[in-house]
Amino acid sequence: MEQATEVIHAGPAAIRHVLLDALALPEWNEAFLAIDGPAEAEPGSSYALRVRPGFAGELQYTVVEPDRIEISWQVPGFREVGTWTIGPDSRVTHTFEQSGPLATVLRPAYRNIATIRLARLANRVRQFSHAA
């Protein structure tokens, strides 16, 4: 399991907005090439997913709560379950676990990815906050 925590200087609502904008995930998560599905993410929302280097799979929101969002996604040979926990102080913890034969091969490449994802989330939240 990988985990990192960062304070994102924005309110929890802005952080949730970015995390729940599934169709825009490829704009700040470079593993995702394209996502197609409903505009509004809810528990059970399912999306067609294409990831680098072109694998097709599925992404699903499994938990959507005020302080916790869980997303699972899978492609052949790889599955990830990621959790984003948002504290009232805008402290965000990202945890993820991967499984499958492809995950075993890619494990070294995923070191520090939780920290990188949090930095990208923070940047995306800043972009969203300035545009709003």
Short mmCIF file of N, CA and C in Angstrom, two decimals:
data_model
loop_
_atom_site.label_atom_id
_atom_site.label_comp_id
_atom_site.label_asym_id
_atom_site.label_seq_id
_atom_site.Cartn_x
_atom_site.Cartn_y
_atom_site.Cartn_z
N MET A 1 0.84 -1.18 0.00
CA MET A 1 0.00 0.00 0.00
C MET A 1 0.89 1.24 0.00
N GLU A 2 0.51 2.20 -0.80
CA GLU A 2 1.20 3.49 -0.86
C GLU A 2 0.32 4.54 -0.19
N GLN A 3 0.95 5.52 0.45
CA GLN A 3 0.19 6.56 1.13
C GLN A 3 0.99 7.84 1.22
N ALA A 4 0.30 8.98 1.11
CA ALA A 4 0.92 10.29 1.31
C ALA A 4 -0.15 11.25 1.80
N THR A 5 0.28 12.31 2.48
CA THR A 5 -0.63 13.33 2.99
C THR A 5 -0.07 14.70 2.65
N GLU A 6 -0.98 15.61 2.30
CA GLU A 6 -0.59 16.99 1.98
C GLU A 6 -1.73 17.92 2.34
N VAL A 7 -1.39 19.11 2.81
CA VAL A 7 -2.40 20.14 3.01
C VAL A 7 -2.58 20.85 1.68
N ILE A 8 -3.81 20.88 1.21
CA ILE A 8 -4.14 21.56 -0.04
C ILE A 8 -4.89 22.83 0.34
N HIS A 9 -4.31 23.95 0.01
CA HIS A 9 -4.85 25.24 0.45
C HIS A 9 -6.08 25.63 -0.35
N ALA A 10 -7.16 24.93 -0.04
CA ALA A 10 -8.48 25.19 -0.63
C ALA A 10 -9.47 24.51 0.29
N GLY A 11 -10.69 24.88 0.20
CA GLY A 11 -11.70 24.25 1.04
C GLY A 11 -11.98 22.83 0.58
N PRO A 12 -12.52 22.02 1.49
CA PRO A 12 -12.88 20.65 1.13
C PRO A 12 -13.81 20.57 -0.07
N ALA A 13 -14.70 21.55 -0.25
CA ALA A 13 -15.64 21.52 -1.38
C ALA A 13 -14.89 21.59 -2.72
N ALA A 14 -13.86 22.41 -2.81
CA ALA A 14 -13.07 22.52 -4.05
C ALA A 14 -12.32 21.22 -4.32
N ILE A 15 -11.79 20.61 -3.28
CA ILE A 15 -11.07 19.35 -3.43
C ILE A 15 -12.02 18.26 -3.91
N ARG A 16 -13.19 18.18 -3.27
CA ARG A 16 -14.19 17.19 -3.68
C ARG A 16 -14.62 17.40 -5.13
N HIS A 17 -14.80 18.66 -5.51
CA HIS A 17 -15.22 18.96 -6.88
C HIS A 17 -14.24 18.36 -7.89
N VAL A 18 -12.96 18.57 -7.66
CA VAL A 18 -11.94 18.06 -8.59
C VAL A 18 -11.93 16.53 -8.58
N LEU A 19 -12.00 15.92 -7.41
CA LEU A 19 -11.98 14.46 -7.33
C LEU A 19 -13.22 13.83 -7.97
N LEU A 20 -14.34 14.51 -7.90
CA LEU A 20 -15.58 13.95 -8.44
C LEU A 20 -15.83 14.32 -9.90
N ASP A 21 -14.95 15.10 -10.49
CA ASP A 21 -15.06 15.44 -11.92
C ASP A 21 -14.34 14.35 -12.71
N ALA A 22 -14.98 13.19 -12.80
CA ALA A 22 -14.35 12.01 -13.40
C ALA A 22 -13.88 12.26 -14.83
N LEU A 23 -14.68 12.97 -15.61
CA LEU A 23 -14.33 13.17 -17.02
C LEU A 23 -13.08 14.03 -17.19
N ALA A 24 -12.71 14.79 -16.15
CA ALA A 24 -11.50 15.61 -16.20
C ALA A 24 -10.30 14.96 -15.53
N LEU A 25 -10.44 13.75 -14.98
CA LEU A 25 -9.30 13.08 -14.34
C LEU A 25 -8.07 12.99 -15.24
N PRO A 26 -8.22 12.71 -16.55
CA PRO A 26 -7.03 12.63 -17.40
C PRO A 26 -6.25 13.95 -17.50
N GLU A 27 -6.87 15.07 -17.15
CA GLU A 27 -6.17 16.35 -17.20
C GLU A 27 -5.14 16.51 -16.10
N TRP A 28 -5.24 15.70 -15.03
CA TRP A 28 -4.24 15.81 -13.97
C TRP A 28 -3.69 14.46 -13.50
N ASN A 29 -4.20 13.37 -14.04
CA ASN A 29 -3.63 12.06 -13.75
C ASN A 29 -3.08 11.51 -15.06
N GLU A 30 -1.78 11.56 -15.22
CA GLU A 30 -1.20 11.23 -16.52
C GLU A 30 -1.29 9.75 -16.91
N ALA A 31 -1.69 8.89 -15.99
CA ALA A 31 -1.89 7.48 -16.35
C ALA A 31 -3.15 7.31 -17.20
N PHE A 32 -4.12 8.21 -17.02
CA PHE A 32 -5.40 8.10 -17.72
C PHE A 32 -5.35 8.85 -19.05
N LEU A 33 -5.69 8.16 -20.13
CA LEU A 33 -5.76 8.80 -21.44
C LEU A 33 -7.16 9.35 -21.71
N ALA A 34 -8.20 8.59 -21.35
CA ALA A 34 -9.57 9.01 -21.61
C ALA A 34 -10.53 8.30 -20.65
N ILE A 35 -11.59 9.02 -20.28
CA ILE A 35 -12.64 8.47 -19.44
C ILE A 35 -13.97 8.88 -20.05
N ASP A 36 -14.90 7.94 -20.10
CA ASP A 36 -16.21 8.22 -20.66
C ASP A 36 -17.28 7.65 -19.75
N GLY A 37 -18.28 8.47 -19.43
CA GLY A 37 -19.36 8.02 -18.57
C GLY A 37 -20.15 9.20 -18.08
N PRO A 38 -20.91 9.02 -16.99
CA PRO A 38 -21.77 10.09 -16.49
C PRO A 38 -20.98 11.31 -16.01
N ALA A 39 -21.57 12.48 -16.18
CA ALA A 39 -20.90 13.71 -15.76
C ALA A 39 -20.80 13.81 -14.25
N GLU A 40 -21.79 13.29 -13.53
CA GLU A 40 -21.80 13.40 -12.08
C GLU A 40 -21.45 12.06 -11.43
N ALA A 41 -20.38 12.07 -10.65
CA ALA A 41 -19.93 10.84 -9.99
C ALA A 41 -20.72 10.60 -8.72
N GLU A 42 -21.20 9.38 -8.57
CA GLU A 42 -21.91 8.93 -7.38
C GLU A 42 -21.40 7.53 -7.06
N PRO A 43 -21.66 7.04 -5.85
CA PRO A 43 -21.26 5.66 -5.57
C PRO A 43 -21.88 4.73 -6.61
N GLY A 44 -21.06 3.90 -7.20
CA GLY A 44 -21.52 2.97 -8.22
C GLY A 44 -21.38 3.51 -9.63
N SER A 45 -21.08 4.81 -9.78
CA SER A 45 -20.87 5.36 -11.13
C SER A 45 -19.73 4.61 -11.79
N SER A 46 -19.97 4.18 -13.03
CA SER A 46 -18.99 3.39 -13.76
C SER A 46 -18.59 4.11 -15.04
N TYR A 47 -17.31 4.03 -15.39
CA TYR A 47 -16.75 4.75 -16.52
C TYR A 47 -15.89 3.83 -17.38
N ALA A 48 -15.98 4.01 -18.68
CA ALA A 48 -15.03 3.35 -19.59
C ALA A 48 -13.72 4.11 -19.46
N LEU A 49 -12.63 3.38 -19.40
CA LEU A 49 -11.33 3.97 -19.12
C LEU A 49 -10.30 3.49 -20.13
N ARG A 50 -9.43 4.40 -20.56
CA ARG A 50 -8.28 4.03 -21.37
C ARG A 50 -7.05 4.60 -20.66
N VAL A 51 -6.05 3.74 -20.42
CA VAL A 51 -4.85 4.16 -19.71
C VAL A 51 -3.62 3.92 -20.58
N ARG A 52 -2.55 4.57 -20.20
CA ARG A 52 -1.28 4.35 -20.91
C ARG A 52 -0.84 2.92 -20.70
N PRO A 53 -0.37 2.24 -21.67
CA PRO A 53 -0.09 2.63 -23.05
C PRO A 53 -1.23 2.34 -24.02
N GLY A 54 -2.46 2.35 -23.57
CA GLY A 54 -3.60 2.12 -24.44
C GLY A 54 -4.52 1.00 -23.99
N PHE A 55 -4.35 0.53 -22.75
CA PHE A 55 -5.23 -0.52 -22.22
C PHE A 55 -6.62 0.05 -21.97
N ALA A 56 -7.63 -0.77 -22.22
CA ALA A 56 -9.01 -0.38 -21.93
C ALA A 56 -9.47 -1.08 -20.67
N GLY A 57 -10.27 -0.38 -19.89
CA GLY A 57 -10.77 -0.96 -18.65
C GLY A 57 -11.95 -0.19 -18.12
N GLU A 58 -12.08 -0.21 -16.80
CA GLU A 58 -13.23 0.42 -16.15
C GLU A 58 -12.78 1.13 -14.89
N LEU A 59 -13.39 2.27 -14.63
CA LEU A 59 -13.18 3.04 -13.41
C LEU A 59 -14.53 3.15 -12.72
N GLN A 60 -14.53 3.03 -11.38
CA GLN A 60 -15.79 3.11 -10.64
C GLN A 60 -15.57 3.87 -9.34
N TYR A 61 -16.51 4.75 -9.02
CA TYR A 61 -16.54 5.40 -7.71
C TYR A 61 -17.25 4.43 -6.77
N THR A 62 -16.55 3.96 -5.74
CA THR A 62 -17.14 2.98 -4.83
C THR A 62 -17.63 3.62 -3.53
N VAL A 63 -17.03 4.75 -3.14
CA VAL A 63 -17.46 5.48 -1.95
C VAL A 63 -17.42 6.97 -2.28
N VAL A 64 -18.51 7.67 -1.98
CA VAL A 64 -18.53 9.12 -2.10
C VAL A 64 -19.19 9.65 -0.83
N GLU A 65 -18.36 10.13 0.08
CA GLU A 65 -18.80 10.68 1.35
C GLU A 65 -18.19 12.07 1.50
N PRO A 66 -18.70 12.89 2.41
CA PRO A 66 -18.15 14.25 2.56
C PRO A 66 -16.63 14.29 2.80
N ASP A 67 -16.11 13.30 3.52
CA ASP A 67 -14.69 13.32 3.86
C ASP A 67 -13.88 12.17 3.22
N ARG A 68 -14.52 11.39 2.33
CA ARG A 68 -13.81 10.23 1.77
C ARG A 68 -14.37 9.88 0.40
N ILE A 69 -13.46 9.73 -0.55
CA ILE A 69 -13.82 9.30 -1.90
C ILE A 69 -12.94 8.12 -2.25
N GLU A 70 -13.57 7.03 -2.69
CA GLU A 70 -12.82 5.84 -3.08
C GLU A 70 -13.12 5.53 -4.54
N ILE A 71 -12.05 5.31 -5.28
CA ILE A 71 -12.15 5.03 -6.71
C ILE A 71 -11.39 3.74 -6.99
N SER A 72 -12.02 2.83 -7.72
CA SER A 72 -11.29 1.64 -8.16
C SER A 72 -11.25 1.65 -9.68
N TRP A 73 -10.16 1.16 -10.20
CA TRP A 73 -10.06 1.05 -11.66
C TRP A 73 -9.25 -0.18 -12.00
N GLN A 74 -9.58 -0.72 -13.16
CA GLN A 74 -8.89 -1.94 -13.57
C GLN A 74 -8.78 -2.02 -15.08
N VAL A 75 -7.70 -2.64 -15.48
CA VAL A 75 -7.45 -3.03 -16.87
C VAL A 75 -6.95 -4.47 -16.80
N PRO A 76 -6.88 -5.18 -17.90
CA PRO A 76 -6.41 -6.57 -17.82
C PRO A 76 -5.08 -6.70 -17.05
N GLY A 77 -5.09 -7.51 -16.00
CA GLY A 77 -3.88 -7.78 -15.22
C GLY A 77 -3.55 -6.76 -14.16
N PHE A 78 -4.41 -5.76 -13.96
CA PHE A 78 -4.10 -4.67 -13.03
C PHE A 78 -5.38 -4.13 -12.42
N ARG A 79 -5.35 -3.93 -11.10
CA ARG A 79 -6.48 -3.32 -10.40
C ARG A 79 -5.92 -2.41 -9.32
N GLU A 80 -6.54 -1.23 -9.20
CA GLU A 80 -6.14 -0.30 -8.14
C GLU A 80 -7.37 0.19 -7.40
N VAL A 81 -7.27 0.24 -6.08
CA VAL A 81 -8.29 0.86 -5.24
C VAL A 81 -7.60 2.02 -4.54
N GLY A 82 -8.10 3.22 -4.79
CA GLY A 82 -7.51 4.43 -4.22
C GLY A 82 -8.52 5.17 -3.36
N THR A 83 -8.05 5.67 -2.24
CA THR A 83 -8.90 6.42 -1.31
C THR A 83 -8.30 7.80 -1.11
N TRP A 84 -9.17 8.79 -1.13
CA TRP A 84 -8.82 10.17 -0.85
C TRP A 84 -9.60 10.59 0.39
N THR A 85 -8.92 10.88 1.49
CA THR A 85 -9.56 11.30 2.72
C THR A 85 -9.29 12.78 2.91
N ILE A 86 -10.36 13.56 3.10
CA ILE A 86 -10.26 15.01 3.17
C ILE A 86 -10.62 15.46 4.58
N GLY A 87 -9.66 16.04 5.28
CA GLY A 87 -9.91 16.54 6.62
C GLY A 87 -10.48 17.95 6.58
N PRO A 88 -11.10 18.39 7.68
CA PRO A 88 -11.68 19.74 7.72
C PRO A 88 -10.62 20.83 7.56
N ASP A 89 -9.38 20.49 7.85
CA ASP A 89 -8.27 21.44 7.71
C ASP A 89 -7.64 21.38 6.31
N SER A 90 -8.35 20.73 5.36
CA SER A 90 -7.89 20.55 3.97
C SER A 90 -6.64 19.68 3.88
N ARG A 91 -6.41 18.88 4.90
CA ARG A 91 -5.34 17.88 4.86
C ARG A 91 -5.90 16.68 4.11
N VAL A 92 -5.26 16.34 3.00
CA VAL A 92 -5.74 15.25 2.15
C VAL A 92 -4.75 14.09 2.24
N THR A 93 -5.27 12.91 2.51
CA THR A 93 -4.45 11.70 2.51
C THR A 93 -4.91 10.83 1.35
N HIS A 94 -3.95 10.44 0.53
CA HIS A 94 -4.24 9.54 -0.59
C HIS A 94 -3.55 8.21 -0.32
N THR A 95 -4.35 7.16 -0.36
CA THR A 95 -3.86 5.81 -0.15
C THR A 95 -4.31 4.96 -1.32
N PHE A 96 -3.44 4.08 -1.81
CA PHE A 96 -3.90 3.16 -2.85
C PHE A 96 -3.20 1.82 -2.72
N GLU A 97 -3.92 0.82 -3.21
CA GLU A 97 -3.41 -0.54 -3.23
C GLU A 97 -3.64 -1.10 -4.62
N GLN A 98 -2.65 -1.79 -5.15
CA GLN A 98 -2.73 -2.37 -6.49
C GLN A 98 -2.57 -3.87 -6.41
N SER A 99 -3.22 -4.56 -7.35
CA SER A 99 -3.10 -6.01 -7.41
C SER A 99 -3.12 -6.47 -8.85
N GLY A 100 -2.73 -7.72 -9.04
CA GLY A 100 -2.69 -8.31 -10.38
C GLY A 100 -1.27 -8.47 -10.87
N PRO A 101 -1.07 -9.32 -11.89
CA PRO A 101 0.28 -9.58 -12.39
C PRO A 101 0.96 -8.33 -12.96
N LEU A 102 0.22 -7.48 -13.62
CA LEU A 102 0.80 -6.25 -14.17
C LEU A 102 1.22 -5.31 -13.04
N ALA A 103 0.45 -5.28 -11.96
CA ALA A 103 0.79 -4.45 -10.80
C ALA A 103 2.12 -4.88 -10.20
N THR A 104 2.37 -6.18 -10.17
CA THR A 104 3.63 -6.69 -9.63
C THR A 104 4.81 -6.19 -10.46
N VAL A 105 4.66 -6.22 -11.77
CA VAL A 105 5.73 -5.75 -12.66
C VAL A 105 5.93 -4.24 -12.53
N LEU A 106 4.84 -3.49 -12.39
CA LEU A 106 4.91 -2.03 -12.37
C LEU A 106 5.18 -1.44 -10.98
N ARG A 107 5.18 -2.26 -9.94
CA ARG A 107 5.33 -1.76 -8.57
C ARG A 107 6.48 -0.78 -8.40
N PRO A 108 7.68 -1.04 -8.92
CA PRO A 108 8.77 -0.07 -8.73
C PRO A 108 8.45 1.31 -9.34
N ALA A 109 7.70 1.34 -10.42
CA ALA A 109 7.37 2.60 -11.07
C ALA A 109 6.34 3.40 -10.27
N TYR A 110 5.65 2.77 -9.33
CA TYR A 110 4.61 3.44 -8.56
C TYR A 110 5.09 3.95 -7.21
N ARG A 111 6.38 3.86 -6.93
CA ARG A 111 6.90 4.42 -5.68
C ARG A 111 6.74 5.93 -5.73
N ASN A 112 6.29 6.51 -4.64
CA ASN A 112 6.07 7.96 -4.49
C ASN A 112 4.92 8.50 -5.35
N ILE A 113 4.15 7.63 -5.99
CA ILE A 113 3.05 8.11 -6.83
C ILE A 113 1.97 8.78 -6.00
N ALA A 114 1.73 8.33 -4.77
CA ALA A 114 0.73 8.99 -3.94
C ALA A 114 1.10 10.46 -3.72
N THR A 115 2.38 10.73 -3.47
CA THR A 115 2.86 12.11 -3.29
C THR A 115 2.70 12.90 -4.58
N ILE A 116 3.04 12.30 -5.70
CA ILE A 116 2.91 12.97 -7.01
C ILE A 116 1.44 13.26 -7.31
N ARG A 117 0.58 12.31 -7.06
CA ARG A 117 -0.86 12.53 -7.31
C ARG A 117 -1.40 13.67 -6.45
N LEU A 118 -0.98 13.74 -5.19
CA LEU A 118 -1.43 14.84 -4.33
C LEU A 118 -0.96 16.19 -4.85
N ALA A 119 0.27 16.25 -5.34
CA ALA A 119 0.77 17.51 -5.90
C ALA A 119 -0.03 17.90 -7.14
N ARG A 120 -0.36 16.94 -7.98
CA ARG A 120 -1.16 17.22 -9.17
C ARG A 120 -2.58 17.62 -8.79
N LEU A 121 -3.15 16.96 -7.77
CA LEU A 121 -4.47 17.34 -7.28
C LEU A 121 -4.44 18.78 -6.77
N ALA A 122 -3.43 19.13 -5.99
CA ALA A 122 -3.32 20.50 -5.46
C ALA A 122 -3.24 21.51 -6.60
N ASN A 123 -2.47 21.20 -7.62
CA ASN A 123 -2.35 22.10 -8.77
C ASN A 123 -3.69 22.25 -9.49
N ARG A 124 -4.39 21.14 -9.67
CA ARG A 124 -5.69 21.16 -10.34
C ARG A 124 -6.71 21.95 -9.52
N VAL A 125 -6.68 21.79 -8.21
CA VAL A 125 -7.59 22.54 -7.33
C VAL A 125 -7.29 24.03 -7.45
N ARG A 126 -6.02 24.41 -7.50
CA ARG A 126 -5.64 25.83 -7.68
C ARG A 126 -6.19 26.36 -9.00
N GLN A 127 -6.04 25.57 -10.07
CA GLN A 127 -6.57 25.99 -11.38
C GLN A 127 -8.08 26.16 -11.32
N PHE A 128 -8.77 25.24 -10.70
CA PHE A 128 -10.22 25.31 -10.56
C PHE A 128 -10.62 26.52 -9.74
N SER A 129 -9.91 26.76 -8.62
CA SER A 129 -10.24 27.88 -7.73
C SER A 129 -10.05 29.22 -8.42
N HIS A 130 -9.02 29.34 -9.24
CA HIS A 130 -8.78 30.61 -9.96
C HIS A 130 -9.80 30.82 -11.07
N ALA A 131 -10.30 29.75 -11.66
CA ALA A 131 -11.26 29.87 -12.76
C ALA A 131 -12.66 30.18 -12.24
N ALA A 132 -12.92 29.77 -10.99
CA ALA A 132 -14.28 29.94 -10.43
C ALA A 132 -14.55 31.38 -10.02
#
